[in-house]
């Protein structure tokens, strides 16, 4: 049996995709362990989900630091100490400092709700609708120093329906993400 992938998860909000990763581990579809769930937001529901699964949590509240550099330094220190195989961004809504990215080359993954390279940044569901696109989806990619620009690992797409709204697309994309992210991580676990 291969060693489980050692993961640290970073999230800012609801954490539903993170919970799908946890469920894949619990169902033994994903050979991984979550060392820590970290958040920049003390009120993130993802932290509650983590505690309900008896996972370690750590909040680095940006408001408690004198500036973003001090916040990023604290984040880096925590990540370096944990020595994860991969850092998994799952709805983490901050840009990581360049020296964090350089400390973990090809070791930081992100899931982004669009078919990158289309629609990096925010409000992707609104933007595909405004553009009249026929396809939408999600991308897992390695994080580099650009905005949602690192090498793409995998994508899943859906066909936009006439009745779709930004909210329905958000939900439908999340359903794809709940399957895709654990699958990608398992591929990395096989490789390690
Ligand atoms: C996911 O749809 C993810 O793709 C997106 O946030 C959502 C998190 O959902 N990520 C980004 O927009 C990153 N820029 P969750 O909090 O329910 O897991």
PDB file of C-alpha atoms and ligand atoms in Angstrom:
ATOM      1  CA  UNK A   1       0.000   0.000   0.000  1.00  0.00           C
ATOM      2  CA  UNK A   2       1.371   3.379  -1.009  1.00  0.00           C
ATOM      3  CA  UNK A   3       1.787   6.110   1.573  1.00  0.00           C
ATOM      4  CA  UNK A   4      -1.222   8.439   1.787  1.00  0.00           C
ATOM      5  CA  UNK A   5      -0.811  11.837   0.177  1.00  0.00           C
ATOM      6  CA  UNK A   6      -0.251  14.452   2.886  1.00  0.00           C
ATOM      7  CA  UNK A   7      -2.550  17.385   2.199  1.00  0.00           C
ATOM      8  CA  UNK A   8      -3.136  20.802   3.661  1.00  0.00           C
ATOM      9  CA  UNK A   9      -6.387  22.434   2.574  1.00  0.00           C
ATOM     10  CA  UNK A  10      -6.863  26.194   2.374  1.00  0.00           C
ATOM     11  CA  UNK A  11     -10.399  27.538   2.178  1.00  0.00           C
ATOM     12  CA  UNK A  12     -12.302  30.765   2.780  1.00  0.00           C
ATOM     13  CA  UNK A  13     -15.967  29.831   2.664  1.00  0.00           C
ATOM     14  CA  UNK A  14     -18.535  27.063   2.567  1.00  0.00           C
ATOM     15  CA  UNK A  15     -16.110  24.208   1.974  1.00  0.00           C
ATOM     16  CA  UNK A  16     -18.473  21.903   0.090  1.00  0.00           C
ATOM     17  CA  UNK A  17     -15.764  20.840  -2.362  1.00  0.00           C
ATOM     18  CA  UNK A  18     -13.329  20.270   0.504  1.00  0.00           C
ATOM     19  CA  UNK A  19     -15.957  18.039   2.162  1.00  0.00           C
ATOM     20  CA  UNK A  20     -16.215  15.967  -1.027  1.00  0.00           C
ATOM     21  CA  UNK A  21     -12.447  15.383  -0.740  1.00  0.00           C
ATOM     22  CA  UNK A  22     -12.883  14.281   2.873  1.00  0.00           C
ATOM     23  CA  UNK A  23     -15.708  11.938   1.886  1.00  0.00           C
ATOM     24  CA  UNK A  24     -13.526  10.410  -0.837  1.00  0.00           C
ATOM     25  CA  UNK A  25     -10.811   9.760   1.769  1.00  0.00           C
ATOM     26  CA  UNK A  26     -13.331   8.269   4.209  1.00  0.00           C
ATOM     27  CA  UNK A  27     -14.742   6.035   1.451  1.00  0.00           C
ATOM     28  CA  UNK A  28     -11.165   4.980   0.547  1.00  0.00           C
ATOM     29  CA  UNK A  29     -11.488   6.306  -2.975  1.00  0.00           C
ATOM     30  CA  UNK A  30      -8.642   8.690  -2.215  1.00  0.00           C
ATOM     31  CA  UNK A  31      -5.438   7.600  -0.507  1.00  0.00           C
ATOM     32  CA  UNK A  32      -4.711  10.798   1.381  1.00  0.00           C
ATOM     33  CA  UNK A  33      -4.667  12.352   4.809  1.00  0.00           C
ATOM     34  CA  UNK A  34      -5.538  15.933   5.650  1.00  0.00           C
ATOM     35  CA  UNK A  35      -2.952  17.327   8.015  1.00  0.00           C
ATOM     36  CA  UNK A  36      -4.694  20.656   8.510  1.00  0.00           C
ATOM     37  CA  UNK A  37      -7.568  22.752   7.201  1.00  0.00           C
ATOM     38  CA  UNK A  38      -6.537  26.379   7.170  1.00  0.00           C
ATOM     39  CA  UNK A  39      -8.601  29.483   6.598  1.00  0.00           C
ATOM     40  CA  UNK A  40      -8.102  33.214   6.348  1.00  0.00           C
ATOM     41  CA  UNK A  41     -11.716  33.603   7.486  1.00  0.00           C
ATOM     42  CA  UNK A  42     -12.594  32.588  11.071  1.00  0.00           C
ATOM     43  CA  UNK A  43     -16.279  32.297  10.095  1.00  0.00           C
ATOM     44  CA  UNK A  44     -15.762  29.976   7.130  1.00  0.00           C
ATOM     45  CA  UNK A  45     -18.294  27.146   7.323  1.00  0.00           C
ATOM     46  CA  UNK A  46     -15.590  24.899   5.881  1.00  0.00           C
ATOM     47  CA  UNK A  47     -13.876  25.045   9.298  1.00  0.00           C
ATOM     48  CA  UNK A  48     -17.037  23.683  10.924  1.00  0.00           C
ATOM     49  CA  UNK A  49     -17.203  20.923   8.327  1.00  0.00           C
ATOM     50  CA  UNK A  50     -13.558  20.092   9.129  1.00  0.00           C
ATOM     51  CA  UNK A  51     -14.220  19.879  12.858  1.00  0.00           C
ATOM     52  CA  UNK A  52     -17.247  17.636  12.253  1.00  0.00           C
ATOM     53  CA  UNK A  53     -14.848  15.252  10.503  1.00  0.00           C
ATOM     54  CA  UNK A  54     -12.375  15.526  13.420  1.00  0.00           C
ATOM     55  CA  UNK A  55      -9.781  17.315  11.316  1.00  0.00           C
ATOM     56  CA  UNK A  56      -7.274  19.848  12.623  1.00  0.00           C
ATOM     57  CA  UNK A  57      -8.096  23.445  11.816  1.00  0.00           C
ATOM     58  CA  UNK A  58      -6.069  26.614  11.909  1.00  0.00           C
ATOM     59  CA  UNK A  59      -7.269  30.148  11.252  1.00  0.00           C
ATOM     60  CA  UNK A  60      -4.896  32.829  10.090  1.00  0.00           C
ATOM     61  CA  UNK A  61      -7.183  35.810  10.322  1.00  0.00           C
ATOM     62  CA  UNK A  62      -5.928  38.505   8.014  1.00  0.00           C
ATOM     63  CA  UNK A  63      -7.486  41.143  10.282  1.00  0.00           C
ATOM     64  CA  UNK A  64      -5.118  40.196  13.086  1.00  0.00           C
ATOM     65  CA  UNK A  65      -2.017  41.098  11.075  1.00  0.00           C
ATOM     66  CA  UNK A  66      -0.549  44.538  10.564  1.00  0.00           C
ATOM     67  CA  UNK A  67      -0.554  44.085   6.765  1.00  0.00           C
ATOM     68  CA  UNK A  68      -0.855  41.440   4.052  1.00  0.00           C
ATOM     69  CA  UNK A  69       2.882  40.763   4.111  1.00  0.00           C
ATOM     70  CA  UNK A  70       2.716  39.796   7.773  1.00  0.00           C
ATOM     71  CA  UNK A  71      -0.333  37.604   7.023  1.00  0.00           C
ATOM     72  CA  UNK A  72       1.476  35.896   4.124  1.00  0.00           C
ATOM     73  CA  UNK A  73       4.560  35.328   6.295  1.00  0.00           C
ATOM     74  CA  UNK A  74       2.438  33.626   8.976  1.00  0.00           C
ATOM     75  CA  UNK A  75       0.737  31.513   6.320  1.00  0.00           C
ATOM     76  CA  UNK A  76       4.065  30.472   4.808  1.00  0.00           C
ATOM     77  CA  UNK A  77       5.502  29.564   8.192  1.00  0.00           C
ATOM     78  CA  UNK A  78       2.493  27.363   8.978  1.00  0.00           C
ATOM     79  CA  UNK A  79       2.674  25.641   5.582  1.00  0.00           C
ATOM     80  CA  UNK A  80       6.415  25.034   5.717  1.00  0.00           C
ATOM     81  CA  UNK A  81       6.125  23.539   9.218  1.00  0.00           C
ATOM     82  CA  UNK A  82       3.445  21.075   8.078  1.00  0.00           C
ATOM     83  CA  UNK A  83       5.550  19.766   5.135  1.00  0.00           C
ATOM     84  CA  UNK A  84       2.581  18.671   2.999  1.00  0.00           C
ATOM     85  CA  UNK A  85       2.947  16.799  -0.285  1.00  0.00           C
ATOM     86  CA  UNK A  86       0.327  19.136  -1.731  1.00  0.00           C
ATOM     87  CA  UNK A  87      -1.473  22.302  -0.695  1.00  0.00           C
ATOM     88  CA  UNK A  88      -5.063  22.156  -1.895  1.00  0.00           C
ATOM     89  CA  UNK A  89      -6.820  25.466  -2.486  1.00  0.00           C
ATOM     90  CA  UNK A  90     -10.534  24.822  -2.264  1.00  0.00           C
ATOM     91  CA  UNK A  91     -12.469  28.043  -2.455  1.00  0.00           C
ATOM     92  CA  UNK A  92      -9.521  30.002  -1.036  1.00  0.00           C
ATOM     93  CA  UNK A  93     -10.197  33.570  -2.087  1.00  0.00           C
ATOM     94  CA  UNK A  94      -6.758  35.124  -1.653  1.00  0.00           C
ATOM     95  CA  UNK A  95      -3.747  35.305  -3.907  1.00  0.00           C
ATOM     96  CA  UNK A  96      -0.716  33.610  -2.406  1.00  0.00           C
ATOM     97  CA  UNK A  97       2.520  35.569  -2.119  1.00  0.00           C
ATOM     98  CA  UNK A  98       5.171  34.686  -4.706  1.00  0.00           C
ATOM     99  CA  UNK A  99       7.535  33.269  -2.113  1.00  0.00           C
ATOM    100  CA  UNK A 100       4.877  30.799  -0.899  1.00  0.00           C
ATOM    101  CA  UNK A 101       4.429  29.620  -4.485  1.00  0.00           C
ATOM    102  CA  UNK A 102       8.205  29.373  -4.949  1.00  0.00           C
ATOM    103  CA  UNK A 103       8.507  27.324  -1.741  1.00  0.00           C
ATOM    104  CA  UNK A 104       6.100  24.694  -3.158  1.00  0.00           C
ATOM    105  CA  UNK A 105       6.704  24.419  -6.901  1.00  0.00           C
ATOM    106  CA  UNK A 106       3.983  22.295  -8.569  1.00  0.00           C
ATOM    107  CA  UNK A 107       2.791  21.438  -5.072  1.00  0.00           C
ATOM    108  CA  UNK A 108      -0.098  23.891  -4.854  1.00  0.00           C
ATOM    109  CA  UNK A 109      -3.363  23.002  -6.570  1.00  0.00           C
ATOM    110  CA  UNK A 110      -6.364  25.200  -7.208  1.00  0.00           C
ATOM    111  CA  UNK A 111      -9.861  24.532  -8.475  1.00  0.00           C
ATOM    112  CA  UNK A 112     -11.345  27.361 -10.484  1.00  0.00           C
ATOM    113  CA  UNK A 113     -14.957  27.589 -11.682  1.00  0.00           C
ATOM    114  CA  UNK A 114     -14.379  28.109 -15.402  1.00  0.00           C
ATOM    115  CA  UNK A 115     -12.801  26.412 -18.379  1.00  0.00           C
ATOM    116  CA  UNK A 116      -9.419  28.117 -18.050  1.00  0.00           C
ATOM    117  CA  UNK A 117      -7.768  29.934 -19.738  1.00  0.00           C
ATOM    118  CA  UNK A 118     -11.211  31.472 -20.192  1.00  0.00           C
ATOM    119  CA  UNK A 119     -12.477  33.606 -17.306  1.00  0.00           C
ATOM    120  CA  UNK A 120      -9.731  33.792 -14.718  1.00  0.00           C
ATOM    121  CA  UNK A 121     -10.723  35.839 -11.663  1.00  0.00           C
ATOM    122  CA  UNK A 122     -14.113  36.359 -10.080  1.00  0.00           C
ATOM    123  CA  UNK A 123     -17.793  36.128 -11.171  1.00  0.00           C
ATOM    124  CA  UNK A 124     -17.162  33.415 -13.739  1.00  0.00           C
ATOM    125  CA  UNK A 125     -20.781  32.206 -13.867  1.00  0.00           C
ATOM    126  CA  UNK A 126     -22.125  35.689 -14.565  1.00  0.00           C
ATOM    127  CA  UNK A 127     -19.459  36.239 -17.210  1.00  0.00           C
ATOM    128  CA  UNK A 128     -20.174  33.044 -19.204  1.00  0.00           C
ATOM    129  CA  UNK A 129     -23.873  33.934 -19.223  1.00  0.00           C
ATOM    130  CA  UNK A 130     -23.196  37.509 -20.325  1.00  0.00           C
ATOM    131  CA  UNK A 131     -20.983  36.217 -23.146  1.00  0.00           C
ATOM    132  CA  UNK A 132     -23.680  33.790 -24.316  1.00  0.00           C
ATOM    133  CA  UNK A 133     -21.314  30.799 -24.085  1.00  0.00           C
ATOM    134  CA  UNK A 134     -22.615  27.290 -24.717  1.00  0.00           C
ATOM    135  CA  UNK A 135     -20.106  25.512 -22.457  1.00  0.00           C
ATOM    136  CA  UNK A 136     -18.919  26.130 -18.935  1.00  0.00           C
ATOM    137  CA  UNK A 137     -17.081  24.079 -16.370  1.00  0.00           C
ATOM    138  CA  UNK A 138     -14.227  23.825 -13.946  1.00  0.00           C
ATOM    139  CA  UNK A 139     -10.463  23.456 -13.975  1.00  0.00           C
ATOM    140  CA  UNK A 140      -7.914  22.012 -11.578  1.00  0.00           C
ATOM    141  CA  UNK A 141      -4.500  23.549 -12.120  1.00  0.00           C
ATOM    142  CA  UNK A 142      -1.144  24.056 -10.485  1.00  0.00           C
ATOM    143  CA  UNK A 143      -0.759  27.489  -8.968  1.00  0.00           C
ATOM    144  CA  UNK A 144       1.875  29.760 -10.400  1.00  0.00           C
ATOM    145  CA  UNK A 145       2.437  33.462  -9.836  1.00  0.00           C
ATOM    146  CA  UNK A 146      -0.241  34.604 -12.269  1.00  0.00           C
ATOM    147  CA  UNK A 147      -3.989  34.807 -11.693  1.00  0.00           C
ATOM    148  CA  UNK A 148      -5.499  31.340 -12.316  1.00  0.00           C
ATOM    149  CA  UNK A 149      -2.789  30.827 -14.927  1.00  0.00           C
ATOM    150  CA  UNK A 150      -0.737  27.797 -13.858  1.00  0.00           C
ATOM    151  CA  UNK A 151      -0.510  24.527 -15.815  1.00  0.00           C
ATOM    152  CA  UNK A 152      -3.878  22.836 -16.261  1.00  0.00           C
ATOM    153  CA  UNK A 153      -4.212  19.323 -14.821  1.00  0.00           C
ATOM    154  CA  UNK A 154      -7.836  18.477 -15.636  1.00  0.00           C
ATOM    155  CA  UNK A 155     -11.153  20.013 -16.646  1.00  0.00           C
ATOM    156  CA  UNK A 156     -14.819  19.029 -16.626  1.00  0.00           C
ATOM    157  CA  UNK A 157     -17.417  20.780 -18.719  1.00  0.00           C
ATOM    158  CA  UNK A 158     -21.159  21.139 -18.900  1.00  0.00           C
ATOM    159  CA  UNK A 159     -23.591  22.470 -21.467  1.00  0.00           C
ATOM    160  CA  UNK A 160     -25.295  25.692 -20.468  1.00  0.00           C
ATOM    161  CA  UNK A 161     -29.080  25.347 -20.540  1.00  0.00           C
ATOM    162  CA  UNK A 162     -31.437  28.161 -21.614  1.00  0.00           C
ATOM    163  CA  UNK A 163     -32.893  28.310 -18.098  1.00  0.00           C
ATOM    164  CA  UNK A 164     -29.505  28.523 -16.346  1.00  0.00           C
ATOM    165  CA  UNK A 165     -28.799  31.400 -13.974  1.00  0.00           C
ATOM    166  CA  UNK A 166     -25.532  32.294 -12.249  1.00  0.00           C
ATOM    167  CA  UNK A 167     -26.819  30.442  -9.170  1.00  0.00           C
ATOM    168  CA  UNK A 168     -27.786  27.275 -11.051  1.00  0.00           C
ATOM    169  CA  UNK A 169     -24.443  27.289 -12.853  1.00  0.00           C
ATOM    170  CA  UNK A 170     -22.610  27.704  -9.588  1.00  0.00           C
ATOM    171  CA  UNK A 171     -24.375  24.647  -8.186  1.00  0.00           C
ATOM    172  CA  UNK A 172     -23.933  22.561 -11.335  1.00  0.00           C
ATOM    173  CA  UNK A 173     -20.242  23.443 -11.550  1.00  0.00           C
ATOM    174  CA  UNK A 174     -19.795  22.536  -7.880  1.00  0.00           C
ATOM    175  CA  UNK A 175     -21.260  19.084  -8.566  1.00  0.00           C
ATOM    176  CA  UNK A 176     -18.544  18.575 -11.215  1.00  0.00           C
ATOM    177  CA  UNK A 177     -15.902  19.862  -8.831  1.00  0.00           C
ATOM    178  CA  UNK A 178     -16.909  17.411  -6.095  1.00  0.00           C
ATOM    179  CA  UNK A 179     -16.042  14.565  -8.461  1.00  0.00           C
ATOM    180  CA  UNK A 180     -13.068  16.118 -10.244  1.00  0.00           C
ATOM    181  CA  UNK A 181     -10.951  17.309  -7.319  1.00  0.00           C
ATOM    182  CA  UNK A 182     -10.816  13.945  -5.481  1.00  0.00           C
ATOM    183  CA  UNK A 183     -10.078  12.190  -8.797  1.00  0.00           C
ATOM    184  CA  UNK A 184      -7.170  14.488  -9.586  1.00  0.00           C
ATOM    185  CA  UNK A 185      -5.767  14.042  -6.100  1.00  0.00           C
ATOM    186  CA  UNK A 186      -5.978  10.265  -6.412  1.00  0.00           C
ATOM    187  CA  UNK A 187      -4.035  10.475  -9.685  1.00  0.00           C
ATOM    188  CA  UNK A 188      -1.333  12.407  -7.841  1.00  0.00           C
ATOM    189  CA  UNK A 189      -1.384   9.831  -5.028  1.00  0.00           C
ATOM    190  CA  UNK A 190      -0.804   7.070  -7.612  1.00  0.00           C
ATOM    191  CA  UNK A 191       2.126   8.995  -9.036  1.00  0.00           C
ATOM    192  CA  UNK A 192       3.936   9.740  -5.779  1.00  0.00           C
TER     193      UNK A 192
HETATM  194  C1  LIG B   1     -15.768  26.453  -5.964  1.00  0.00           C
HETATM  195  O1  LIG B   1     -16.730  26.547  -7.000  1.00  0.00           O
HETATM  196  C2  LIG B   1     -14.413  26.841  -6.481  1.00  0.00           C
HETATM  197  O2  LIG B   1     -14.223  26.518  -7.831  1.00  0.00           O
HETATM  198  C3  LIG B   1     -14.427  28.329  -6.300  1.00  0.00           C
HETATM  199  O3  LIG B   1     -15.082  28.545  -5.091  1.00  0.00           O
HETATM  200  C4  LIG B   1     -16.030  27.512  -4.890  1.00  0.00           C
HETATM  201  C5  LIG B   1     -15.855  26.966  -3.498  1.00  0.00           C
HETATM  202  O4  LIG B   1     -16.975  26.278  -3.086  1.00  0.00           O
HETATM  203  N1  LIG B   1     -13.113  28.856  -6.282  1.00  0.00           N
HETATM  204  C6  LIG B   1     -12.781  30.063  -6.689  1.00  0.00           C
HETATM  205  O5  LIG B   1     -13.594  30.851  -7.144  1.00  0.00           O
HETATM  206  C7  LIG B   1     -11.319  30.395  -6.568  1.00  0.00           C
HETATM  207  N2  LIG B   1     -11.038  31.645  -7.149  1.00  0.00           N
HETATM  208  P1  LIG B   1     -17.110  25.676  -1.617  1.00  0.00           P
HETATM  209  O6  LIG B   1     -16.686  26.766  -0.633  1.00  0.00           O
HETATM  210  O7  LIG B   1     -18.540  25.286  -1.487  1.00  0.00           O
HETATM  211  O8  LIG B   1     -16.171  24.484  -1.533  1.00  0.00           O
END
